Short mmCIF file of C-alpha atoms in Angstrom, two decimals:
data_model
loop_
_atom_site.label_atom_id
_atom_site.label_comp_id
_atom_site.label_asym_id
_atom_site.label_seq_id
_atom_site.Cartn_x
_atom_site.Cartn_y
_atom_site.Cartn_z
CA MET A 6 110.39 132.98 0.95
CA GLN A 7 112.09 130.26 -1.71
CA ALA A 8 114.43 133.29 -2.66
CA ILE A 9 115.25 133.98 0.81
CA SER A 10 115.80 130.70 2.10
CA VAL A 11 118.51 131.08 -1.02
CA LEU A 12 120.01 134.00 -0.98
CA ALA A 13 120.68 132.68 2.96
CA TYR A 14 122.50 130.18 1.87
CA PHE A 15 124.92 131.50 -0.33
CA PHE A 16 125.43 133.65 2.36
CA SER A 17 126.46 130.90 5.05
CA LEU A 18 128.67 129.37 2.02
CA VAL A 19 130.70 132.56 1.83
CA PHE A 20 131.13 132.77 5.23
CA ILE A 21 132.38 129.29 6.15
CA ILE A 22 135.18 130.30 2.87
CA TYR A 23 135.74 133.27 4.34
CA SER A 24 136.13 131.41 7.42
CA TRP A 25 138.50 128.60 5.80
CA ARG A 26 140.63 131.68 4.09
CA ILE A 27 141.97 133.35 7.70
CA ALA A 28 141.06 130.20 9.82
CA LYS A 29 145.25 129.49 10.77
CA PRO A 30 146.39 126.65 9.85
CA HIS A 31 147.72 123.49 11.44
CA LEU A 32 149.70 120.74 9.72
CA THR A 33 149.24 117.07 10.84
CA GLN A 34 151.47 114.36 11.04
CA ASP A 35 150.05 112.53 7.32
CA GLY A 36 150.95 115.87 6.45
CA PHE A 37 147.12 117.10 6.33
CA VAL A 38 146.90 120.94 6.88
CA LEU A 39 143.93 121.33 8.64
CA TYR A 40 141.71 124.38 9.00
CA GLN A 41 139.60 124.93 12.64
CA ILE A 42 136.18 126.79 11.14
CA PRO A 43 135.86 130.15 14.13
CA ARG A 44 133.00 130.08 16.51
CA SER A 45 132.88 126.38 15.53
CA SER A 46 133.61 122.81 16.64
CA TRP A 47 134.13 122.35 12.85
CA THR A 48 137.73 121.30 10.78
CA ILE A 49 138.75 120.25 7.45
CA ALA A 50 141.50 119.03 6.21
CA PHE A 51 143.31 119.83 3.06
CA PRO A 52 146.42 117.53 1.65
CA GLN A 53 149.33 119.72 2.12
CA GLN A 54 150.53 121.51 -0.48
CA ALA A 55 153.23 120.05 -2.83
CA LYS A 56 156.74 121.01 -2.11
CA LYS A 57 158.64 121.81 -5.48
CA LYS A 58 160.74 119.83 -6.51
CA GLN A 59 164.51 119.54 -6.42
CA TYR A 60 165.57 117.60 -9.36
CA GLY A 61 164.81 116.01 -12.47
CA TYR A 62 164.90 113.04 -13.83
CA PHE A 63 164.41 110.98 -16.62
CA LEU A 64 165.49 107.47 -17.97
CA HIS A 65 167.58 106.42 -20.90
CA ILE A 66 166.75 102.64 -22.05
CA THR A 67 167.39 100.76 -25.55
CA ASP A 68 168.51 97.97 -27.20
CA MET A 69 165.94 95.40 -25.78
CA HIS A 70 166.13 92.56 -28.41
CA ILE A 71 163.41 90.69 -27.67
CA ASP A 72 163.13 87.35 -29.15
CA GLU A 73 159.51 84.89 -28.83
CA GLN A 74 161.65 82.17 -30.23
CA TYR A 75 164.12 82.03 -26.99
CA LYS A 76 163.65 79.17 -25.11
CA GLU A 77 165.62 78.76 -22.16
CA ASN A 78 168.42 75.75 -21.46
CA ALA A 79 168.47 75.61 -25.64
CA THR A 80 172.15 75.52 -26.95
CA ILE A 81 173.63 78.50 -27.79
CA LYS A 82 174.64 77.70 -31.13
CA SER A 83 170.53 77.93 -31.95
CA ALA A 84 170.62 81.55 -30.98
CA CYS A 85 168.70 79.44 -28.12
CA HIS A 86 165.89 78.55 -30.03
CA LYS A 87 166.46 74.87 -29.36
CA VAL A 88 166.10 73.16 -25.95
CA ALA A 89 169.84 71.21 -25.11
CA ARG A 90 169.23 67.06 -25.45
CA LYS A 91 172.43 67.10 -23.52
CA MET A 92 172.73 69.36 -20.16
CA THR A 93 176.41 69.59 -21.13
CA GLN A 94 176.47 71.89 -23.83
CA SER A 95 176.09 75.57 -23.39
CA THR A 96 172.63 76.40 -22.97
CA ALA A 97 170.38 79.96 -22.42
CA GLY A 98 169.67 81.27 -19.21
CA LYS A 99 166.38 81.78 -18.28
CA TRP A 100 166.67 85.08 -18.13
CA GLY A 101 169.21 85.30 -21.29
CA SER A 102 172.67 84.82 -22.16
CA PRO A 103 175.71 87.33 -21.22
CA GLY A 104 177.92 87.50 -24.20
CA GLN A 105 176.42 84.64 -26.55
CA LYS A 106 174.69 85.39 -29.84
CA CYS A 107 171.43 85.24 -28.64
CA ASP A 108 168.67 88.01 -28.29
CA ALA A 109 166.75 88.43 -24.61
CA PRO A 110 163.95 86.89 -23.31
CA PHE A 111 160.54 89.01 -23.57
CA GLN A 112 160.31 87.96 -19.91
CA LEU A 113 164.04 89.97 -19.19
CA ALA A 114 161.77 93.19 -20.51
CA GLU A 115 159.26 92.54 -18.51
CA GLN A 116 161.41 91.57 -15.33
CA THR A 117 163.13 95.47 -15.24
CA LEU A 118 160.83 97.84 -16.08
CA ASP A 119 158.78 96.02 -13.43
CA TRP A 120 161.69 96.78 -11.23
CA ILE A 121 161.89 100.34 -13.24
CA SER A 122 158.19 101.18 -12.28
CA LYS A 123 158.68 99.64 -8.23
CA GLU A 124 162.03 101.82 -7.83
CA TRP A 125 161.74 104.86 -10.07
CA LEU A 126 158.55 105.69 -11.74
CA ASP A 127 156.80 108.38 -9.72
CA LYS A 128 160.09 109.89 -10.24
CA LEU A 129 160.27 109.79 -13.48
CA ASP A 130 159.59 113.00 -16.17
CA PHE A 131 159.61 111.17 -18.92
CA VAL A 132 161.80 108.25 -20.70
CA ILE A 133 164.04 108.41 -23.55
CA TRP A 134 163.64 105.01 -26.12
CA THR A 135 166.29 104.74 -28.43
CA GLY A 136 165.34 101.52 -30.34
CA ASP A 137 166.48 98.07 -31.55
CA ASN A 138 163.69 96.12 -30.04
CA ALA A 139 163.29 93.74 -32.46
CA LYS A 140 165.83 90.29 -32.59
CA HIS A 141 168.76 89.75 -34.64
CA ASN A 142 168.71 87.54 -37.43
CA TRP A 143 170.67 85.19 -35.87
CA ASP A 144 169.10 81.97 -36.77
CA LYS A 145 168.52 82.38 -40.46
CA LYS A 146 168.45 79.00 -41.62
CA ASN A 147 166.18 77.57 -39.14
CA ASN A 148 164.30 81.00 -37.72
CA LYS A 149 165.02 83.85 -40.80
CA ARG A 150 163.36 87.06 -39.27
CA LYS A 151 160.06 88.33 -41.21
CA ARG A 152 158.97 92.00 -41.52
CA LYS A 153 156.17 90.60 -39.54
CA ASP A 154 158.09 89.62 -36.85
CA VAL A 155 160.30 93.48 -36.80
CA TYR A 156 156.37 94.75 -36.01
CA GLY A 157 154.69 92.56 -34.38
CA LEU A 158 157.78 92.47 -31.66
CA ASN A 159 158.25 95.86 -31.59
CA GLN A 160 154.37 96.12 -31.29
CA ARG A 161 154.77 93.88 -28.21
CA MET A 162 157.42 96.46 -26.97
CA THR A 163 155.05 99.66 -27.24
CA ASP A 164 152.47 97.53 -25.38
CA LEU A 165 154.66 96.63 -22.45
CA MET A 166 156.31 99.92 -22.41
CA LEU A 167 152.24 102.01 -22.31
CA ASP A 168 151.79 100.08 -19.59
CA THR A 169 154.15 101.06 -17.25
CA PHE A 170 154.72 104.65 -18.35
CA LYS A 171 150.77 105.18 -18.60
CA ASN A 172 151.10 109.57 -17.97
CA ILE A 173 155.21 109.55 -18.10
CA PRO A 174 156.11 111.43 -21.81
CA VAL A 175 158.18 108.39 -23.41
CA ILE A 176 159.67 109.91 -26.31
CA PRO A 177 160.99 106.46 -29.24
CA SER A 178 163.14 105.86 -32.13
CA PHE A 179 163.80 103.72 -34.58
CA GLY A 180 167.01 101.45 -34.98
CA ASN A 181 168.41 99.26 -37.28
CA ASN A 182 167.07 96.19 -36.71
CA ASP A 183 163.46 98.51 -36.74
CA VAL A 184 163.25 98.50 -40.28
CA PHE A 185 162.81 95.54 -42.69
CA PRO A 186 164.60 94.53 -44.50
CA HIS A 187 167.19 95.46 -41.87
CA ASN A 188 169.20 98.85 -42.21
CA GLN A 189 167.50 99.58 -45.64
CA ILE A 190 164.76 102.72 -44.87
CA GLY A 191 163.88 105.46 -47.30
CA GLY A 192 161.65 107.74 -47.18
CA PRO A 193 157.70 108.53 -47.56
CA ASP A 194 158.06 107.20 -51.49
CA LYS A 195 159.99 104.27 -51.01
CA ASP A 196 159.36 102.85 -46.86
CA GLY A 197 155.78 105.14 -46.26
CA ASP A 198 154.52 101.88 -44.89
CA LEU A 199 156.54 101.44 -42.47
CA LEU A 200 156.39 105.41 -41.67
CA ASP A 201 152.97 105.06 -41.32
CA PHE A 202 153.28 101.95 -39.07
CA TYR A 203 154.69 103.18 -36.47
CA GLY A 204 153.45 106.95 -37.07
CA THR A 205 149.92 104.95 -35.53
CA LEU A 206 152.81 102.57 -33.01
CA TRP A 207 153.97 105.26 -31.39
CA ASN A 208 150.78 107.69 -31.86
CA HIS A 209 150.43 108.39 -27.76
CA TRP A 210 153.46 109.70 -27.35
CA ILE A 211 153.81 111.79 -30.49
CA PRO A 212 152.22 115.37 -30.60
CA ARG A 213 149.61 116.26 -33.23
CA SER A 214 151.50 118.93 -34.76
CA GLN A 215 154.42 116.43 -35.29
CA ARG A 216 152.76 114.18 -36.44
CA SER A 217 152.51 114.68 -40.43
CA THR A 218 156.36 115.32 -39.81
CA PHE A 219 157.17 112.23 -38.48
CA ARG A 220 155.15 110.31 -41.04
CA GLN A 221 157.59 111.88 -44.18
CA GLY A 222 160.67 110.86 -42.39
CA GLY A 223 160.50 108.90 -38.47
CA TYR A 224 161.58 112.04 -36.36
CA PHE A 225 159.69 113.97 -34.41
CA MET A 226 160.42 116.79 -31.23
CA ILE A 227 157.97 117.25 -27.95
CA GLN A 228 158.56 119.52 -25.26
CA VAL A 229 158.65 117.63 -21.70
CA THR A 230 159.16 120.58 -19.04
CA PRO A 231 158.16 124.27 -19.78
CA ASN A 232 160.85 125.94 -22.31
CA MET A 233 162.09 121.83 -22.40
CA TYR A 234 161.66 119.41 -25.48
CA VAL A 235 163.55 116.16 -26.51
CA ILE A 236 164.12 115.94 -30.51
CA SER A 237 164.01 112.25 -31.41
CA LEU A 238 166.15 111.59 -34.88
CA ASN A 239 165.24 109.20 -37.68
CA THR A 240 169.45 108.46 -37.73
CA MET A 241 169.28 105.39 -40.67
CA TYR A 242 168.87 108.04 -42.72
CA PHE A 243 172.48 108.82 -41.35
CA TYR A 244 173.68 105.46 -40.71
CA ASN A 245 176.22 104.34 -44.38
CA LYS A 246 174.85 100.90 -44.47
CA ASN A 247 171.50 102.03 -45.18
CA LYS A 248 171.30 101.90 -49.45
CA ALA A 249 168.34 103.56 -49.31
CA VAL A 250 169.01 107.11 -49.28
CA GLN A 251 171.49 109.58 -50.50
CA ASN A 252 173.57 111.12 -48.87
CA CYS A 253 173.21 114.68 -46.81
CA ASN A 254 174.82 116.88 -49.40
CA ARG A 255 171.46 116.24 -51.67
CA ALA A 256 168.84 118.56 -50.70
CA SER A 257 165.83 115.90 -52.26
CA SER A 258 167.61 113.67 -49.93
CA PRO A 259 165.18 112.58 -47.13
CA ALA A 260 168.81 112.83 -44.49
CA HIS A 261 169.42 116.02 -45.69
CA ILE A 262 165.74 116.76 -45.12
CA GLN A 263 165.71 116.45 -41.75
CA LEU A 264 169.38 118.10 -41.22
CA LYS A 265 167.55 121.15 -42.33
CA TRP A 266 164.54 120.22 -40.52
CA LEU A 267 166.78 119.70 -37.11
CA GLU A 268 168.06 123.56 -37.77
CA ARG A 269 165.14 125.15 -37.86
CA GLN A 270 163.86 123.36 -34.58
CA LEU A 271 166.88 124.22 -32.98
CA SER A 272 167.06 127.85 -34.46
CA MET A 273 163.63 128.37 -32.91
CA ALA A 274 163.87 127.32 -29.77
CA ARG A 275 167.63 130.03 -29.53
CA MET A 276 164.17 132.29 -30.11
CA LYS A 277 162.63 131.03 -27.34
CA ASN A 278 165.30 130.13 -25.08
CA ALA A 279 164.46 126.81 -25.37
CA LYS A 280 166.61 124.13 -24.59
CA ILE A 281 166.92 120.81 -26.14
CA TYR A 282 167.46 117.03 -25.50
CA VAL A 283 168.77 115.43 -28.81
CA THR A 284 168.53 111.63 -29.33
CA GLY A 285 168.65 108.87 -31.96
CA HIS A 286 169.79 106.11 -32.39
CA VAL A 287 173.26 105.48 -34.04
CA PRO A 288 175.25 107.18 -32.50
CA PRO A 289 177.04 110.02 -34.22
CA SER A 290 180.68 108.93 -35.37
CA PRO A 291 183.34 108.68 -39.06
CA ARG A 292 182.61 104.82 -38.36
CA ASP A 293 178.87 104.55 -38.63
CA TYR A 294 177.53 108.26 -40.92
CA ARG A 295 178.64 108.79 -44.06
CA ASN A 296 181.07 111.64 -44.42
CA SER A 297 178.33 114.27 -45.43
CA CYS A 298 176.38 113.61 -42.79
CA LEU A 299 178.37 113.68 -40.29
CA SER A 300 180.05 116.97 -40.59
CA GLN A 301 176.14 118.62 -41.19
CA PHE A 302 175.75 117.13 -37.96
CA MET A 303 178.22 118.46 -36.52
CA ARG A 304 178.75 121.76 -37.62
CA ILE A 305 174.59 121.91 -36.43
CA ALA A 306 175.23 120.34 -32.89
CA SER A 307 178.68 122.86 -32.52
CA ASP A 308 176.29 126.45 -34.04
CA TYR A 309 173.58 125.72 -31.26
CA THR A 310 176.08 124.38 -27.61
CA ASP A 311 173.92 127.33 -26.50
CA VAL A 312 170.70 125.16 -27.16
CA ILE A 313 171.36 121.44 -27.54
CA LEU A 314 172.14 120.17 -23.50
CA GLY A 315 172.86 116.64 -24.26
CA HIS A 316 173.12 114.16 -26.84
CA PHE A 317 171.44 110.78 -26.59
CA PHE A 318 172.38 107.87 -28.31
CA ALA A 319 173.17 104.12 -28.15
CA HIS A 320 173.47 101.24 -30.99
CA LEU A 321 177.17 99.40 -29.63
CA ASN A 322 176.20 98.47 -26.27
CA MET A 323 179.01 99.38 -24.62
CA ASP A 324 178.76 102.51 -21.90
CA HIS A 325 181.08 105.66 -23.07
CA PHE A 326 181.61 108.62 -24.82
CA LEU A 327 182.41 110.70 -28.12
CA ILE A 328 184.20 113.86 -27.79
CA PHE A 329 184.63 115.83 -31.31
CA ASP A 330 186.56 119.14 -31.60
CA GLY A 331 185.51 119.44 -35.50
CA LYS A 332 188.85 117.99 -36.78
CA ARG A 333 188.19 114.75 -38.87
CA GLN A 334 188.07 111.38 -36.92
CA GLU A 335 189.82 108.33 -37.98
CA VAL A 336 188.65 105.17 -36.69
CA SER A 337 189.44 101.19 -37.61
CA THR A 338 186.23 99.60 -39.02
CA GLN A 339 187.40 96.76 -37.26
CA ARG A 340 184.56 95.35 -34.52
CA ASP A 341 186.71 94.67 -31.76
CA ILE A 342 186.34 96.36 -28.61
CA SER A 343 189.79 96.79 -27.79
CA ALA A 344 190.39 98.15 -30.63
CA TYR A 345 187.17 100.29 -30.24
CA ALA A 346 188.98 101.45 -27.10
CA ASP A 347 192.07 102.58 -28.26
CA TRP A 348 190.60 104.43 -30.59
CA LEU A 349 188.61 106.39 -28.01
CA TYR A 350 191.99 106.83 -25.98
CA SER A 351 193.23 108.77 -29.11
CA MET A 352 190.68 110.95 -29.51
CA TYR A 353 190.01 111.94 -25.97
CA GLN A 354 194.30 113.41 -26.37
CA SER A 355 193.63 114.40 -29.26
CA ILE A 356 191.22 117.31 -27.86
CA ASP A 357 192.22 120.66 -28.27
CA ILE A 358 191.04 122.57 -25.03
CA ASN A 359 189.62 125.64 -27.02
CA PHE A 360 185.92 126.20 -26.06
CA ILE A 361 186.05 129.42 -27.25
CA SER A 362 186.89 129.83 -30.90
CA PRO A 363 185.02 127.73 -33.37
CA PRO A 364 184.30 124.92 -33.70
CA PRO A 365 182.53 124.35 -29.65
CA LEU A 366 183.35 120.17 -28.40
CA VAL A 367 180.44 118.66 -28.83
CA VAL A 368 179.84 115.49 -26.31
CA ILE A 369 177.98 112.46 -27.39
CA GLN A 370 176.74 109.66 -24.96
CA VAL A 371 176.54 106.22 -25.58
CA ALA A 372 173.76 104.52 -23.17
CA PRO A 373 174.40 100.33 -22.55
CA SER A 374 171.57 97.80 -23.83
CA ILE A 375 169.16 95.57 -21.97
CA LEU A 376 170.69 92.86 -24.92
CA PRO A 377 173.05 90.98 -22.01
CA VAL A 378 175.78 91.54 -24.18
CA TYR A 379 177.28 92.30 -21.21
CA TYR A 380 174.52 92.54 -18.32
CA PRO A 381 171.55 94.63 -18.97
CA THR A 382 171.75 98.51 -17.82
CA PHE A 383 169.61 101.49 -17.71
CA ARG A 384 170.48 104.85 -17.04
CA ILE A 385 168.71 107.29 -14.77
CA TYR A 386 169.45 110.53 -15.46
CA GLN A 387 169.20 114.04 -13.25
CA TYR A 388 169.09 117.28 -14.68
CA GLU A 389 168.26 121.38 -13.06
CA VAL A 390 164.37 121.70 -13.20
CA ASN A 391 164.19 124.92 -11.03
CA GLN A 392 166.86 127.32 -12.00
CA THR A 393 165.41 130.10 -14.92
CA ASP A 394 169.02 130.15 -15.79
CA ARG A 395 170.18 126.06 -15.75
CA LEU A 396 167.34 124.01 -16.76
CA GLY A 397 168.09 121.47 -18.42
CA HIS A 398 170.90 121.07 -17.27
CA LEU A 399 172.72 117.90 -16.34
CA LEU A 400 173.45 116.98 -12.75
CA GLY A 401 174.83 113.02 -13.61
CA TYR A 402 173.61 110.06 -14.20
CA ALA A 403 173.39 106.81 -12.39
CA GLN A 404 173.19 103.69 -14.33
CA TYR A 405 172.23 100.45 -13.39
CA TYR A 406 172.79 96.56 -14.21
CA SER A 407 171.49 92.70 -13.65
CA ASN A 408 173.87 90.93 -12.75
CA LEU A 409 172.33 87.68 -14.70
CA THR A 410 174.39 85.03 -13.74
CA LYS A 411 173.21 84.72 -10.56
CA TRP A 412 169.51 86.37 -11.32
CA ASN A 413 169.41 82.83 -13.95
CA SER A 414 168.98 81.14 -10.88
CA HIS A 415 166.10 83.00 -9.95
CA ASP A 416 162.95 83.11 -10.25
CA HIS A 417 162.53 86.69 -10.31
CA LEU A 418 165.56 89.17 -11.39
CA GLU A 419 166.38 93.19 -9.61
CA TYR A 420 168.65 95.58 -10.40
CA GLU A 421 171.26 97.47 -8.77
CA LEU A 422 173.33 100.64 -8.62
CA GLU A 423 176.56 100.21 -10.77
CA TYR A 424 177.57 102.88 -9.98
CA THR A 425 177.00 107.17 -10.45
CA THR A 426 179.32 109.76 -12.36
CA GLN A 427 179.81 111.92 -9.59
CA ASP A 428 181.31 109.04 -7.22
CA ALA A 429 182.74 107.24 -9.64
CA TYR A 430 185.17 109.94 -12.27
CA HIS A 431 184.34 112.75 -9.60
CA MET A 432 181.86 114.60 -12.51
CA PRO A 433 180.47 117.70 -10.94
CA ASP A 434 177.88 117.42 -13.53
CA LEU A 435 177.35 116.65 -17.74
CA SER A 436 179.13 119.57 -18.67
CA VAL A 437 180.74 119.48 -21.96
CA ALA A 438 183.30 120.89 -19.40
CA SER A 439 183.01 118.31 -17.03
CA TYR A 440 183.66 115.54 -19.61
CA TYR A 441 186.16 117.26 -21.15
CA ASN A 442 188.57 117.56 -18.19
CA LEU A 443 187.31 113.45 -17.47
CA ALA A 444 188.72 112.46 -21.25
CA LYS A 445 191.88 114.05 -20.35
CA ALA A 446 192.23 112.88 -16.74
CA MET A 447 191.88 109.67 -17.96
CA VAL A 448 194.76 109.95 -20.74
CA THR A 449 197.25 111.51 -18.54
CA ASN A 450 200.08 109.48 -18.00
CA ASP A 451 200.60 108.23 -14.75
CA SER A 452 199.40 105.52 -12.40
CA GLN A 453 195.97 107.49 -10.18
CA GLN A 454 194.71 108.09 -14.27
CA ASN A 455 195.59 104.62 -15.83
CA GLU A 456 193.58 103.22 -12.75
CA LEU A 457 190.54 105.72 -13.89
CA TRP A 458 191.32 104.68 -17.18
CA SER A 459 190.70 101.05 -16.15
CA LEU A 460 187.36 101.96 -14.34
CA TYR A 461 185.72 103.50 -16.93
CA ARG A 462 186.72 99.76 -19.28
CA GLU A 463 184.95 98.20 -16.76
CA HIS A 464 182.24 99.95 -16.79
CA MET A 465 181.92 100.39 -20.89
CA VAL A 466 181.36 96.35 -20.92
CA ILE A 467 180.12 95.77 -16.93
CA LYS A 468 182.38 92.83 -16.57
CA THR A 469 181.48 90.77 -18.46
CA ILE A 470 183.92 90.94 -21.41
CA ASN A 471 183.51 87.58 -23.14
CA PHE A 472 184.28 88.14 -26.52
CA THR A 473 185.69 90.34 -28.72
CA ASP A 474 183.51 91.64 -31.08
CA TYR A 475 181.13 94.74 -30.60
CA ASP A 476 179.01 95.56 -33.88
CA ASP A 477 175.28 95.53 -34.44
CA ASP A 478 174.64 93.76 -37.46
CA ASP A 479 173.75 90.56 -38.20
CA ASP A 480 174.48 90.81 -41.76
CA ASP A 481 177.70 88.31 -41.06
CA ASP A 482 178.80 86.53 -38.24
CA SER A 483 179.82 89.34 -35.99
CA ILE A 484 178.05 89.73 -32.64
CA VAL A 485 175.97 92.53 -33.46
CA HIS A 486 173.99 95.06 -30.47
#
């Protein structure tokens, strides 16, 4: 008798499920699908199936440079560490001191991520985070930076990023101020402890299959969407101020080993018809890379333009892009913004339009910083997710900034849109062809294009030119990134 009851119950469930399947659905105003069960007064509501999203979005955020000793109303002369005795002196603002030789209060990072969480968190697919979280060594006499400071500041920023982007992939890389001593990092034989520290710190984001690779050199690859990957490079191995590694031509050099690894990943991606974004801290240029490293990196980037859909770098704090066509680009070692802008202008003028014969053009996007060298700034990129043949194609970005001159007198801060690439530069997308057309438009000798170049120059420094030095090096008295 019990078996008969069980069978009857089973067949009644089958009937109900079958009835739900054939029942005619009705869409309610609150977004649920309502099913009427036939021959019954019962109804059941299911959430409506989510619509396929039109675009993907990701965040590029960089160069936080947090300083736990930063004090509001401290003197600028003390690197914003000592409160002024007389308020007539130039003093530190609540959220930062744009254009001054001070790092950022931790609260600036908190407020920034709070705003991003409120406005963008539910739309982001992943986050590119390109390093320099630790403070500079500007207050050497009274508060010299130590290894524990570098590690502690990175630990604190990582905790904040984890708390903000709980279920969103974050792709970190370390900058020249995240290693100790400053600018110096060798291979695992010399700096295994440092690589182990970051391998453990970022364990949540580094795929299990990539952890041994990271501990060998501080670089890794992660899948962010189906058939779409991001590679995080350790650009410190290419940096010409890093004396702990040899050039990229020597087979035993960590720099050479990393480039060989990069080429293997790109080759495998090509075989799978996958697409790649390449990220890192120091952007490739003759100013910052060893000659051997720059030439090899550019050869690889040129060989895989069908695979690499974007290069995302930081370090220089200025909003700009670099464009290479395989020619040797000479750049002055001056740290002057005007000189650097003049070099960019010459670079854009010299680029050839030959997209077919090798080497093809390579565009390097350089993002501005949260550190208020100018105003705190970050980017939200839009990319293609629906069309298989255009997967990962960059459609544009929106750049946001916070006017600290205004918000330093408030108990919180907000960000606002600075510009979009579509509205400011009329770029249909962020393809190499679009960047080429923008570069050439800015250097054409007519009044309209001169206005475009002036607009571009304004965006480079976010309208807050307070000094002329832009280099990220605290070994001397220069302003750094």
